Amino acid sequence: MTENGVAPVGMGRRTRARRVATTAVLLATAMTISLAAGCSTPDDKRDDGRAPERERTQSPEQTPTATDSVLAVKIDNVRKAKPQTGLDSADIVYVEQVEGGLSRLMAVYATKLPDVIGPVRSARESDLELLRQFDEPTLAFSGAQRKLLPLIDQAPINPQPPGETSDAYFRGTDKPSPHNLYLRPDRLIPAAPGADALTTGFRYGTAPAGGTADTSETVQYPAASFTFSWSESRDRWLVSQDGAPTVQTDGKRVAPATVVVQYVNIRKSEYHDSLGNYTPYTQTVGSGKAKVLRDGRAYDVDWKRATAADGTEFTTSDGSPVNFAEGQVWVVFARAA
């Protein structure tokens, strides 16, 4: 018996003012931490030296808590984790660089919940800053480096690693461990909260004036690449990674309506492995340049996110807001020159 193509084995919103205050405390705490623990290496190695999946005492009959905020899921993106499940149901897919020059995804769900999502993998320090634009989001992840766990527990999010909620996760037989951990999202939230939960600052509507015709864009990480090819027939950007089409376990090609290549500062985090390899920290608060792909055209724009509690504004050179096409958005964080 399969579950969305995966064969299983075993198993109140707060105010933004409060979130801003919490952000200041957590960022100050993060700056004092230095860690010697394992980090991600090539996909046939150990992941990131995360703490063992924490087992919490929860009754088997526990039911999901009603929420009006999004579900964010950390999704494994190395070769052995593919194809993935439930990715096309996400409203937003964030792409971040991790150790070894590899990539990881954070999929954000607000308007639709698939039956299964995964494979689920571990969280990073950058995720806490990125998630503060949402009101108490639920974060599904498989673990984190030991000294990051207290910051996750203190952050204005609802952390949901395995063991937190009964029967939310299961191991599949389609991939080797640790690339086979899957999530049943309806065990964490009863229903999709709706588009109003997407407090990202993104705007949707008519395309801005100008732009240039563009049918293909590639973003290169040290050990991963992403190519977005415009499909006139589908009116979408077809995603390829490392030269291969990105498809799901159901065979469907992943195809967002809008792609944002956002140029950001990627620096060393406070965390490193036993060999001294630091986890990259993707800084999403600040300002810079971006390229927006929609409708077969590319637009060079500016981005600004004033504080961690704010969404990100994208504007043209004259300060006009940039609208995205209706549908899924991929945001690829690329290193600024």
mmCIF file of C-alpha atoms in Angstrom:
data_model
loop_
_atom_site.group_PDB
_atom_site.id
_atom_site.type_symbol
_atom_site.label_atom_id
_atom_site.label_comp_id
_atom_site.label_asym_id
_atom_site.label_seq_id
_atom_site.Cartn_x
_atom_site.Cartn_y
_atom_site.Cartn_z
ATOM 1 C CA MET A 1 0.000 0.000 0.000
ATOM 2 C CA THR A 2 1.382 3.407 -0.922
ATOM 3 C CA GLU A 3 0.792 6.903 0.404
ATOM 4 C CA ASN A 4 1.044 9.482 -2.413
ATOM 5 C CA GLY A 5 3.555 7.247 -4.154
ATOM 6 C CA VAL A 6 5.554 6.686 -0.953
ATOM 7 C CA ALA A 7 5.473 3.278 0.689
ATOM 8 C CA PRO A 8 5.417 3.805 4.473
ATOM 9 C CA VAL A 9 7.137 1.627 7.014
ATOM 10 C CA GLY A 10 6.192 1.950 10.684
ATOM 11 C CA MET A 11 4.892 4.600 11.865
ATOM 12 C CA GLY A 12 -3.590 32.427 17.701
ATOM 13 C CA ARG A 13 -1.467 34.548 15.968
ATOM 14 C CA ARG A 14 0.682 36.964 18.089
ATOM 15 C CA THR A 15 1.322 40.583 17.374
ATOM 16 C CA ARG A 16 4.199 41.703 15.187
ATOM 17 C CA ALA A 17 5.483 43.887 18.009
ATOM 18 C CA ARG A 18 6.004 40.839 20.159
ATOM 19 C CA ARG A 19 7.737 39.058 17.294
ATOM 20 C CA VAL A 20 10.113 41.970 16.716
ATOM 21 C CA ALA A 21 11.111 41.935 20.387
ATOM 22 C CA THR A 22 11.629 38.175 20.281
ATOM 23 C CA THR A 23 13.717 38.543 17.141
ATOM 24 C CA ALA A 24 16.123 40.955 18.845
ATOM 25 C CA VAL A 25 16.642 38.605 21.772
ATOM 26 C CA LEU A 26 17.172 35.551 19.601
ATOM 27 C CA LEU A 27 19.578 37.241 17.228
ATOM 28 C CA ALA A 28 21.616 38.485 20.170
ATOM 29 C CA THR A 29 21.676 34.980 21.622
ATOM 30 C CA ALA A 30 22.686 33.447 18.285
ATOM 31 C CA MET A 31 25.720 35.691 18.026
ATOM 32 C CA THR A 32 27.155 34.232 21.236
ATOM 33 C CA ILE A 33 27.005 30.620 20.140
ATOM 34 C CA SER A 34 29.938 28.625 18.779
ATOM 35 C CA LEU A 35 29.462 24.969 17.965
ATOM 36 C CA ALA A 36 31.641 22.081 16.951
ATOM 37 C CA ALA A 37 29.188 19.556 15.496
ATOM 38 C CA GLY A 38 28.884 17.700 12.189
ATOM 39 C CA CYS A 39 27.378 19.490 9.176
ATOM 40 C CA SER A 40 26.092 18.408 5.809
ATOM 41 C CA THR A 41 28.499 16.840 3.445
ATOM 42 C CA PRO A 42 27.904 15.231 0.043
ATOM 43 C CA ASP A 43 24.631 13.335 -0.072
ATOM 44 C CA ASP A 44 26.083 9.930 0.699
ATOM 45 C CA LYS A 45 27.474 11.247 4.009
ATOM 46 C CA ARG A 46 25.903 12.230 7.311
ATOM 47 C CA ASP A 47 23.677 15.274 7.182
ATOM 48 C CA ASP A 48 24.532 17.934 9.706
ATOM 49 C CA GLY A 49 25.316 16.402 13.057
ATOM 50 C CA ARG A 50 21.862 17.277 14.269
ATOM 51 C CA ALA A 51 20.637 16.190 17.641
ATOM 52 C CA PRO A 52 18.674 12.942 17.688
ATOM 53 C CA GLU A 53 15.059 13.367 16.735
ATOM 54 C CA ARG A 54 13.459 14.484 19.961
ATOM 55 C CA GLU A 55 10.801 12.263 21.368
ATOM 56 C CA ARG A 56 8.062 14.182 23.147
ATOM 57 C CA THR A 57 5.289 12.724 25.248
ATOM 58 C CA GLN A 58 2.128 13.133 23.232
ATOM 59 C CA SER A 59 -0.988 11.026 23.395
ATOM 60 C CA PRO A 60 -1.737 8.996 20.239
ATOM 61 C CA GLU A 61 -5.198 10.551 19.993
ATOM 62 C CA GLN A 62 -3.880 14.111 19.903
ATOM 63 C CA THR A 63 -5.544 16.155 17.164
ATOM 64 C CA PRO A 64 -4.081 19.033 15.127
ATOM 65 C CA THR A 65 -4.397 22.514 16.572
ATOM 66 C CA ALA A 66 -6.382 25.054 14.557
ATOM 67 C CA THR A 67 -4.120 27.679 13.073
ATOM 68 C CA ASP A 68 -4.327 30.704 10.833
ATOM 69 C CA SER A 69 -0.676 30.593 9.884
ATOM 70 C CA VAL A 70 1.340 28.730 7.301
ATOM 71 C CA LEU A 71 3.015 25.348 7.393
ATOM 72 C CA ALA A 72 6.707 25.485 6.419
ATOM 73 C CA VAL A 73 8.514 22.231 5.668
ATOM 74 C CA LYS A 74 12.272 21.742 5.257
ATOM 75 C CA ILE A 75 12.713 19.471 2.243
ATOM 76 C CA ASP A 76 15.772 17.421 1.389
ATOM 77 C CA ASN A 77 17.186 18.335 -2.021
ATOM 78 C CA VAL A 78 20.202 16.097 -2.615
ATOM 79 C CA ARG A 79 20.295 13.459 -5.330
ATOM 80 C CA LYS A 80 19.219 10.571 -3.089
ATOM 81 C CA ALA A 81 16.159 12.536 -1.885
ATOM 82 C CA LYS A 82 14.646 12.889 -5.359
ATOM 83 C CA PRO A 83 11.992 12.730 -6.600
ATOM 84 C CA GLN A 84 10.178 14.648 -3.891
ATOM 85 C CA THR A 85 6.525 14.547 -2.853
ATOM 86 C CA GLY A 86 3.999 17.364 -2.407
ATOM 87 C CA LEU A 87 6.261 20.134 -3.693
ATOM 88 C CA ASP A 88 3.826 21.406 -6.331
ATOM 89 C CA SER A 89 1.174 22.174 -3.687
ATOM 90 C CA ALA A 90 3.371 24.766 -1.962
ATOM 91 C CA ASP A 91 2.577 28.441 -2.427
ATOM 92 C CA ILE A 92 6.237 29.408 -2.048
ATOM 93 C CA VAL A 93 9.429 27.390 -2.367
ATOM 94 C CA TYR A 94 12.575 28.964 -0.944
ATOM 95 C CA VAL A 95 15.967 27.661 -2.111
ATOM 96 C CA GLU A 96 18.959 28.124 0.180
ATOM 97 C CA GLN A 97 22.605 27.112 0.042
ATOM 98 C CA VAL A 98 23.810 24.716 2.739
ATOM 99 C CA GLU A 99 27.091 23.027 3.607
ATOM 100 C CA GLY A 100 29.276 21.671 0.838
ATOM 101 C CA GLY A 101 27.690 24.075 -1.660
ATOM 102 C CA LEU A 102 24.537 21.938 -1.786
ATOM 103 C CA SER A 103 20.955 23.201 -1.579
ATOM 104 C CA ARG A 104 17.899 22.703 0.592
ATOM 105 C CA LEU A 105 14.286 23.771 0.125
ATOM 106 C CA MET A 106 11.727 25.315 2.439
ATOM 107 C CA ALA A 107 8.212 24.814 1.091
ATOM 108 C CA VAL A 108 5.474 27.054 2.505
ATOM 109 C CA TYR A 109 1.836 25.898 2.409
ATOM 110 C CA ALA A 110 -1.138 28.218 2.883
ATOM 111 C CA THR A 111 -3.818 27.502 0.268
ATOM 112 C CA LYS A 112 -3.508 23.732 -0.162
ATOM 113 C CA LEU A 113 -2.231 20.777 1.858
ATOM 114 C CA PRO A 114 -1.137 17.649 -0.021
ATOM 115 C CA ASP A 115 -1.525 14.242 1.597
ATOM 116 C CA VAL A 116 2.231 13.740 2.014
ATOM 117 C CA ILE A 117 5.286 16.024 1.918
ATOM 118 C CA GLY A 118 8.921 15.068 1.830
ATOM 119 C CA PRO A 119 11.536 13.905 2.272
ATOM 120 C CA VAL A 120 11.831 16.122 5.365
ATOM 121 C CA ARG A 121 15.264 17.214 6.518
ATOM 122 C CA SER A 122 16.882 19.394 9.157
ATOM 123 C CA ALA A 123 16.584 23.114 9.907
ATOM 124 C CA ARG A 124 19.214 25.852 9.696
ATOM 125 C CA GLU A 125 19.848 29.084 11.588
ATOM 126 C CA SER A 126 18.781 31.160 8.553
ATOM 127 C CA ASP A 127 15.307 29.614 8.712
ATOM 128 C CA LEU A 128 14.463 31.466 11.907
ATOM 129 C CA GLU A 129 15.013 34.864 10.306
ATOM 130 C CA LEU A 130 13.184 33.877 7.125
ATOM 131 C CA LEU A 131 10.157 32.523 9.029
ATOM 132 C CA ARG A 132 9.624 35.620 11.195
ATOM 133 C CA GLN A 133 7.723 37.275 8.355
ATOM 134 C CA PHE A 134 4.882 34.857 9.140
ATOM 135 C CA ASP A 135 2.675 34.875 12.242
ATOM 136 C CA GLU A 136 3.655 31.841 14.338
ATOM 137 C CA PRO A 137 4.233 29.435 11.446
ATOM 138 C CA THR A 138 4.375 25.700 12.009
ATOM 139 C CA LEU A 139 7.826 24.421 11.053
ATOM 140 C CA ALA A 140 8.202 20.746 10.137
ATOM 141 C CA PHE A 141 11.832 19.582 10.211
ATOM 142 C CA SER A 142 13.791 16.467 11.086
ATOM 143 C CA GLY A 143 16.149 17.982 13.642
ATOM 144 C CA ALA A 144 18.884 20.603 13.924
ATOM 145 C CA GLN A 145 22.329 21.121 15.337
ATOM 146 C CA ARG A 146 22.228 20.760 19.109
ATOM 147 C CA LYS A 147 22.899 24.354 20.081
ATOM 148 C CA LEU A 148 20.377 25.612 17.536
ATOM 149 C CA LEU A 149 17.539 23.639 19.139
ATOM 150 C CA PRO A 150 17.066 26.100 22.067
ATOM 151 C CA LEU A 151 16.740 28.990 19.607
ATOM 152 C CA ILE A 152 14.143 27.051 17.632
ATOM 153 C CA ASP A 153 12.213 26.342 20.826
ATOM 154 C CA GLN A 154 12.271 30.044 21.803
ATOM 155 C CA ALA A 155 11.410 31.416 18.363
ATOM 156 C CA PRO A 156 7.857 32.618 17.573
ATOM 157 C CA ILE A 157 7.098 29.436 15.652
ATOM 158 C CA ASN A 158 5.430 26.104 16.301
ATOM 159 C CA PRO A 159 8.320 23.615 15.922
ATOM 160 C CA GLN A 160 7.256 20.142 14.831
ATOM 161 C CA PRO A 161 10.105 17.632 14.600
ATOM 162 C CA PRO A 162 9.370 13.884 14.670
ATOM 163 C CA GLY A 163 7.937 12.781 18.007
ATOM 164 C CA GLU A 164 6.218 16.108 18.694
ATOM 165 C CA THR A 165 2.851 15.029 17.277
ATOM 166 C CA SER A 166 1.787 11.402 17.064
ATOM 167 C CA ASP A 167 1.753 9.786 13.617
ATOM 168 C CA ALA A 168 2.791 12.957 11.783
ATOM 169 C CA TYR A 169 5.907 11.357 10.258
ATOM 170 C CA PHE A 170 6.702 8.017 8.678
ATOM 171 C CA ARG A 171 9.658 6.379 6.984
ATOM 172 C CA GLY A 172 9.231 5.352 3.357
ATOM 173 C CA THR A 173 10.806 2.404 1.555
ATOM 174 C CA ASP A 174 11.515 4.284 -1.674
ATOM 175 C CA LYS A 175 14.812 5.856 -0.569
ATOM 176 C CA PRO A 176 17.644 5.077 1.845
ATOM 177 C CA SER A 177 17.697 6.658 5.286
ATOM 178 C CA PRO A 178 17.958 9.522 6.131
ATOM 179 C CA HIS A 179 16.385 10.572 2.820
ATOM 180 C CA ASN A 180 13.073 8.777 3.441
ATOM 181 C CA LEU A 181 11.303 10.743 6.191
ATOM 182 C CA TYR A 182 7.847 11.963 5.148
ATOM 183 C CA LEU A 183 5.199 14.182 6.711
ATOM 184 C CA ARG A 184 1.426 13.860 6.862
ATOM 185 C CA PRO A 185 0.641 17.590 7.086
ATOM 186 C CA ASP A 186 -2.950 17.179 8.248
ATOM 187 C CA ARG A 187 -1.582 15.734 11.498
ATOM 188 C CA LEU A 188 -0.020 19.133 12.249
ATOM 189 C CA ILE A 189 -2.682 21.569 11.046
ATOM 190 C CA PRO A 190 -6.288 20.607 10.298
ATOM 191 C CA ALA A 191 -6.625 22.610 7.081
ATOM 192 C CA ALA A 192 -4.807 25.093 4.894
ATOM 193 C CA PRO A 193 -5.116 28.545 6.513
ATOM 194 C CA GLY A 194 -5.688 30.450 3.263
ATOM 195 C CA ALA A 195 -3.873 33.100 1.268
ATOM 196 C CA ASP A 196 -4.170 35.731 4.017
ATOM 197 C CA ALA A 197 -1.542 33.777 5.982
ATOM 198 C CA LEU A 198 1.078 34.609 3.337
ATOM 199 C CA THR A 199 2.403 37.730 5.052
ATOM 200 C CA THR A 200 5.401 37.937 2.729
ATOM 201 C CA GLY A 201 4.668 41.277 1.092
ATOM 202 C CA PHE A 202 4.372 39.579 -2.303
ATOM 203 C CA ARG A 203 1.950 41.233 -4.719
ATOM 204 C CA TYR A 204 0.126 39.483 -7.551
ATOM 205 C CA GLY A 205 -1.391 40.993 -10.663
ATOM 206 C CA THR A 206 -0.492 42.564 -13.981
ATOM 207 C CA ALA A 207 3.140 42.342 -15.029
ATOM 208 C CA PRO A 208 5.217 45.507 -14.721
ATOM 209 C CA ALA A 209 6.161 47.454 -17.815
ATOM 210 C CA GLY A 210 9.454 46.753 -19.524
ATOM 211 C CA GLY A 211 11.542 43.692 -18.881
ATOM 212 C CA THR A 212 13.322 41.618 -21.478
ATOM 213 C CA ALA A 213 12.322 38.423 -23.255
ATOM 214 C CA ASP A 214 13.890 35.504 -21.389
ATOM 215 C CA THR A 215 13.237 31.807 -21.834
ATOM 216 C CA SER A 216 15.952 30.327 -19.590
ATOM 217 C CA GLU A 217 17.825 31.336 -16.435
ATOM 218 C CA THR A 218 20.361 29.307 -14.449
ATOM 219 C CA VAL A 219 21.474 29.837 -10.854
ATOM 220 C CA GLN A 220 24.697 28.114 -9.862
ATOM 221 C CA TYR A 221 25.677 27.061 -6.331
ATOM 222 C CA PRO A 222 29.111 25.527 -5.675
ATOM 223 C CA ALA A 223 27.667 21.994 -5.828
ATOM 224 C CA ALA A 224 24.153 22.482 -7.259
ATOM 225 C CA SER A 225 22.497 24.249 -10.173
ATOM 226 C CA PHE A 226 18.937 25.363 -10.962
ATOM 227 C CA THR A 227 17.619 26.123 -14.438
ATOM 228 C CA PHE A 228 14.206 27.663 -15.087
ATOM 229 C CA SER A 229 12.929 27.266 -18.659
ATOM 230 C CA TRP A 230 9.848 29.088 -19.917
ATOM 231 C CA SER A 231 7.062 26.880 -21.284
ATOM 232 C CA GLU A 232 4.696 28.837 -23.517
ATOM 233 C CA SER A 233 2.190 25.973 -23.590
ATOM 234 C CA ARG A 234 2.019 25.659 -19.802
ATOM 235 C CA ASP A 235 2.535 29.362 -19.047
ATOM 236 C CA ARG A 236 4.994 28.290 -16.377
ATOM 237 C CA TRP A 237 8.731 28.002 -15.687
ATOM 238 C CA LEU A 238 9.910 24.384 -15.794
ATOM 239 C CA VAL A 239 12.418 23.577 -13.075
ATOM 240 C CA SER A 240 15.560 21.535 -13.700
ATOM 241 C CA GLN A 241 18.269 20.774 -11.169
ATOM 242 C CA ASP A 242 21.796 19.663 -11.951
ATOM 243 C CA GLY A 243 20.801 19.205 -15.584
ATOM 244 C CA ALA A 244 17.780 16.957 -14.907
ATOM 245 C CA PRO A 245 14.057 17.851 -14.933
ATOM 246 C CA THR A 246 12.581 18.303 -11.451
ATOM 247 C CA VAL A 247 9.646 15.908 -11.182
ATOM 248 C CA GLN A 248 7.664 14.586 -8.243
ATOM 249 C CA THR A 249 6.990 11.001 -7.241
ATOM 250 C CA ASP A 250 3.733 11.215 -9.217
ATOM 251 C CA GLY A 251 5.705 12.119 -12.349
ATOM 252 C CA LYS A 252 4.520 15.718 -12.524
ATOM 253 C CA ARG A 253 7.052 18.382 -13.535
ATOM 254 C CA VAL A 254 7.513 21.153 -10.978
ATOM 255 C CA ALA A 255 6.589 24.425 -12.694
ATOM 256 C CA PRO A 256 6.157 27.723 -10.786
ATOM 257 C CA ALA A 257 4.437 30.758 -12.263
ATOM 258 C CA THR A 258 7.060 33.179 -10.934
ATOM 259 C CA VAL A 259 10.736 32.748 -10.130
ATOM 260 C CA VAL A 260 12.689 35.269 -8.062
ATOM 261 C CA VAL A 261 16.463 35.162 -8.045
ATOM 262 C CA GLN A 262 17.212 37.236 -4.951
ATOM 263 C CA TYR A 263 20.815 38.343 -4.479
ATOM 264 C CA VAL A 264 21.684 38.283 -0.784
ATOM 265 C CA ASN A 265 24.598 38.218 1.598
ATOM 266 C CA ILE A 266 25.613 34.629 2.379
ATOM 267 C CA ARG A 267 28.073 34.560 5.262
ATOM 268 C CA LYS A 268 29.365 32.069 7.784
ATOM 269 C CA SER A 269 26.927 31.247 10.561
ATOM 270 C CA GLU A 270 27.998 30.666 14.156
ATOM 271 C CA TYR A 271 27.840 26.914 13.535
ATOM 272 C CA HIS A 272 30.527 24.658 12.105
ATOM 273 C CA ASP A 273 31.340 20.992 11.933
ATOM 274 C CA SER A 274 34.224 19.118 13.547
ATOM 275 C CA LEU A 275 36.417 19.880 10.541
ATOM 276 C CA GLY A 276 35.755 23.605 10.790
ATOM 277 C CA ASN A 277 33.353 23.821 7.827
ATOM 278 C CA TYR A 278 30.841 26.549 8.598
ATOM 279 C CA THR A 279 27.125 26.400 7.834
ATOM 280 C CA PRO A 280 26.208 29.226 5.428
ATOM 281 C CA TYR A 281 23.885 31.891 6.812
ATOM 282 C CA THR A 282 21.545 33.402 4.212
ATOM 283 C CA GLN A 283 20.714 36.964 5.247
ATOM 284 C CA THR A 284 17.191 37.856 4.108
ATOM 285 C CA VAL A 285 16.819 41.147 6.026
ATOM 286 C CA GLY A 286 18.271 44.164 4.257
ATOM 287 C CA SER A 287 18.141 45.270 0.635
ATOM 288 C CA GLY A 288 19.641 44.429 -2.712
ATOM 289 C CA LYS A 289 18.989 43.411 -6.287
ATOM 290 C CA ALA A 290 16.801 40.657 -7.691
ATOM 291 C CA LYS A 291 15.614 39.244 -10.990
ATOM 292 C CA VAL A 292 11.923 38.396 -11.354
ATOM 293 C CA LEU A 293 10.914 35.886 -14.029
ATOM 294 C CA ARG A 294 7.292 35.804 -15.162
ATOM 295 C CA ASP A 295 5.403 35.377 -18.431
ATOM 296 C CA GLY A 296 8.576 34.594 -20.354
ATOM 297 C CA ARG A 297 10.219 37.870 -19.389
ATOM 298 C CA ALA A 298 12.866 38.941 -16.877
ATOM 299 C CA TYR A 299 12.722 42.080 -14.741
ATOM 300 C CA ASP A 300 15.694 43.549 -12.882
ATOM 301 C CA VAL A 301 14.295 44.882 -9.612
ATOM 302 C CA ASP A 302 15.225 45.991 -6.114
ATOM 303 C CA TRP A 303 14.280 44.169 -2.918
ATOM 304 C CA LYS A 304 13.959 45.450 0.641
ATOM 305 C CA ARG A 305 13.072 43.814 3.940
ATOM 306 C CA ALA A 306 13.408 46.319 6.772
ATOM 307 C CA THR A 307 13.112 43.933 9.738
ATOM 308 C CA ALA A 308 12.722 40.209 10.292
ATOM 309 C CA ALA A 309 9.024 40.749 11.094
ATOM 310 C CA ASP A 310 8.418 42.348 7.685
ATOM 311 C CA GLY A 311 7.799 40.796 4.329
ATOM 312 C CA THR A 312 9.972 41.584 1.317
ATOM 313 C CA GLU A 313 9.124 44.409 -1.077
ATOM 314 C CA PHE A 314 10.138 44.154 -4.718
ATOM 315 C CA THR A 315 10.148 47.374 -6.726
ATOM 316 C CA THR A 316 11.200 48.677 -10.145
ATOM 317 C CA SER A 317 13.854 51.363 -10.547
ATOM 318 C CA ASP A 318 11.219 54.088 -10.157
ATOM 319 C CA GLY A 319 9.915 52.559 -6.899
ATOM 320 C CA SER A 320 6.775 50.944 -8.353
ATOM 321 C CA PRO A 321 5.733 47.635 -6.736
ATOM 322 C CA VAL A 322 6.404 44.510 -8.810
ATOM 323 C CA ASN A 323 3.505 42.098 -9.239
ATOM 324 C CA PHE A 324 4.041 38.350 -9.476
ATOM 325 C CA ALA A 325 1.992 36.014 -11.661
ATOM 326 C CA GLU A 326 -0.752 34.067 -9.903
ATOM 327 C CA GLY A 327 0.502 30.666 -8.825
ATOM 328 C CA GLN A 328 3.517 29.114 -7.136
ATOM 329 C CA VAL A 329 6.572 31.299 -6.496
ATOM 330 C CA TRP A 330 10.148 30.024 -6.236
ATOM 331 C CA VAL A 331 12.624 32.309 -4.453
ATOM 332 C CA VAL A 332 16.231 31.305 -5.064
ATOM 333 C CA PHE A 333 18.716 32.979 -2.718
ATOM 334 C CA ALA A 334 21.898 33.626 -4.694
ATOM 335 C CA ARG A 335 25.111 35.187 -3.450
ATOM 336 C CA ALA A 336 25.328 38.899 -4.200
ATOM 337 C CA ALA A 337 28.386 39.955 -6.200
#
